[in-house]
């Protein structure tokens, strides 16, 4: 065993590096999951809504202040509740 891993101090350093690596990978995965959930907010009924997923990837989007769903940035009205957006200047 000693010939393969070296001194006990070397083994402890290697174990610490493995633990730090596992913690780092876990944090990256959890932050990606949290960022995805934040980009698709829930509506009042608790669902993610149809528009949150169907408009994803179609370019810039804007969030409706009334129904909290996403519509394309070029839209004049919310595709879900009909709210008229203020014109962008």
Coordinates of C-alpha atoms in Angstrom, one line a residue:
X1 CA 0.0 0.0 0.0
X2 CA 2.8 2.4 0.9
X3 CA 4.6 1.8 -2.3
X4 CA 1.5 2.7 -4.3
X5 CA 0.4 5.9 -2.5
X6 CA 3.6 7.1 -0.7
X7 CA 3.6 8.5 2.8
X8 CA 0.5 9.0 5.0
X9 CA 0.9 12.8 4.4
X10 CA 0.7 12.2 0.6
X11 CA -2.4 10.1 1.1
X12 CA -4.1 12.8 3.2
X13 CA -3.3 15.5 0.6
X14 CA -4.6 13.3 -2.2
X15 CA -7.8 12.6 -0.2
X16 CA -8.3 16.3 0.5
X17 CA -7.9 17.1 -3.2
X18 CA -10.5 14.5 -4.1
X19 CA -13.0 15.8 -1.5
X20 CA -12.5 19.4 -2.7
X21 CA -13.0 18.3 -6.3
X22 CA -16.3 16.5 -5.4
X23 CA -17.5 19.6 -3.5
X24 CA -16.6 21.8 -6.5
X25 CA -18.4 19.7 -9.0
X26 CA -21.5 19.5 -6.8
X27 CA -21.5 23.3 -6.5
X28 CA -21.3 23.7 -10.2
X29 CA -24.1 21.3 -10.9
X30 CA -26.4 22.9 -8.2
X31 CA -25.7 26.4 -9.5
X32 CA -26.6 25.3 -13.0
X33 CA -29.9 23.8 -11.8
X34 CA -30.7 26.9 -9.8
X35 CA -30.0 29.2 -12.7
X36 CA -32.3 27.1 -14.9
X37 CA -35.1 27.3 -12.4
X38 CA -34.6 31.1 -12.0
X39 CA -34.9 31.7 -15.7
X40 CA -38.3 30.0 -15.8
X41 CA -40.3 31.5 -12.9
X42 CA -43.5 29.9 -11.7
X43 CA -46.8 31.4 -12.4
X44 CA -49.5 32.0 -9.7
X45 CA -50.9 28.5 -10.0
X46 CA -47.4 27.0 -9.3
X47 CA -46.8 25.7 -12.8
X48 CA -43.9 26.7 -15.0
X49 CA -46.4 27.7 -17.7
X50 CA -46.5 27.0 -21.4
X51 CA -44.6 30.1 -22.6
X52 CA -41.6 29.6 -20.3
X53 CA -40.4 26.6 -22.2
X54 CA -41.8 27.2 -25.7
X55 CA -40.2 30.6 -26.0
X56 CA -36.8 29.4 -24.6
X57 CA -34.1 29.7 -27.2
X58 CA -36.0 32.0 -29.5
X59 CA -33.9 35.0 -28.7
X60 CA -34.4 37.8 -26.2
X61 CA -37.5 37.5 -24.1
X62 CA -39.5 39.8 -21.8
X63 CA -41.4 38.8 -18.7
X64 CA -45.1 39.9 -18.5
X65 CA -45.7 41.8 -15.2
X66 CA -49.3 40.5 -15.1
X67 CA -49.0 36.7 -15.7
X68 CA -45.2 36.3 -15.1
X69 CA -44.7 34.4 -18.4
X70 CA -42.1 35.0 -21.1
X71 CA -42.9 36.3 -24.6
X72 CA -40.4 37.2 -27.4
X73 CA -38.8 40.6 -26.9
X74 CA -40.3 41.9 -30.2
X75 CA -43.9 41.1 -29.1
X76 CA -46.3 44.0 -28.5
X77 CA -48.7 42.0 -26.4
X78 CA -48.3 39.1 -24.0
X79 CA -49.0 35.8 -25.7
X80 CA -50.6 34.4 -22.6
X81 CA -52.9 37.1 -21.1
X82 CA -52.9 39.8 -23.8
X83 CA -51.2 42.5 -21.6
X84 CA -50.0 45.4 -23.8
X85 CA -46.3 46.1 -23.3
X86 CA -45.0 49.6 -23.2
X87 CA -43.1 50.5 -26.3
X88 CA -39.4 50.4 -25.9
X89 CA -37.7 53.6 -26.9

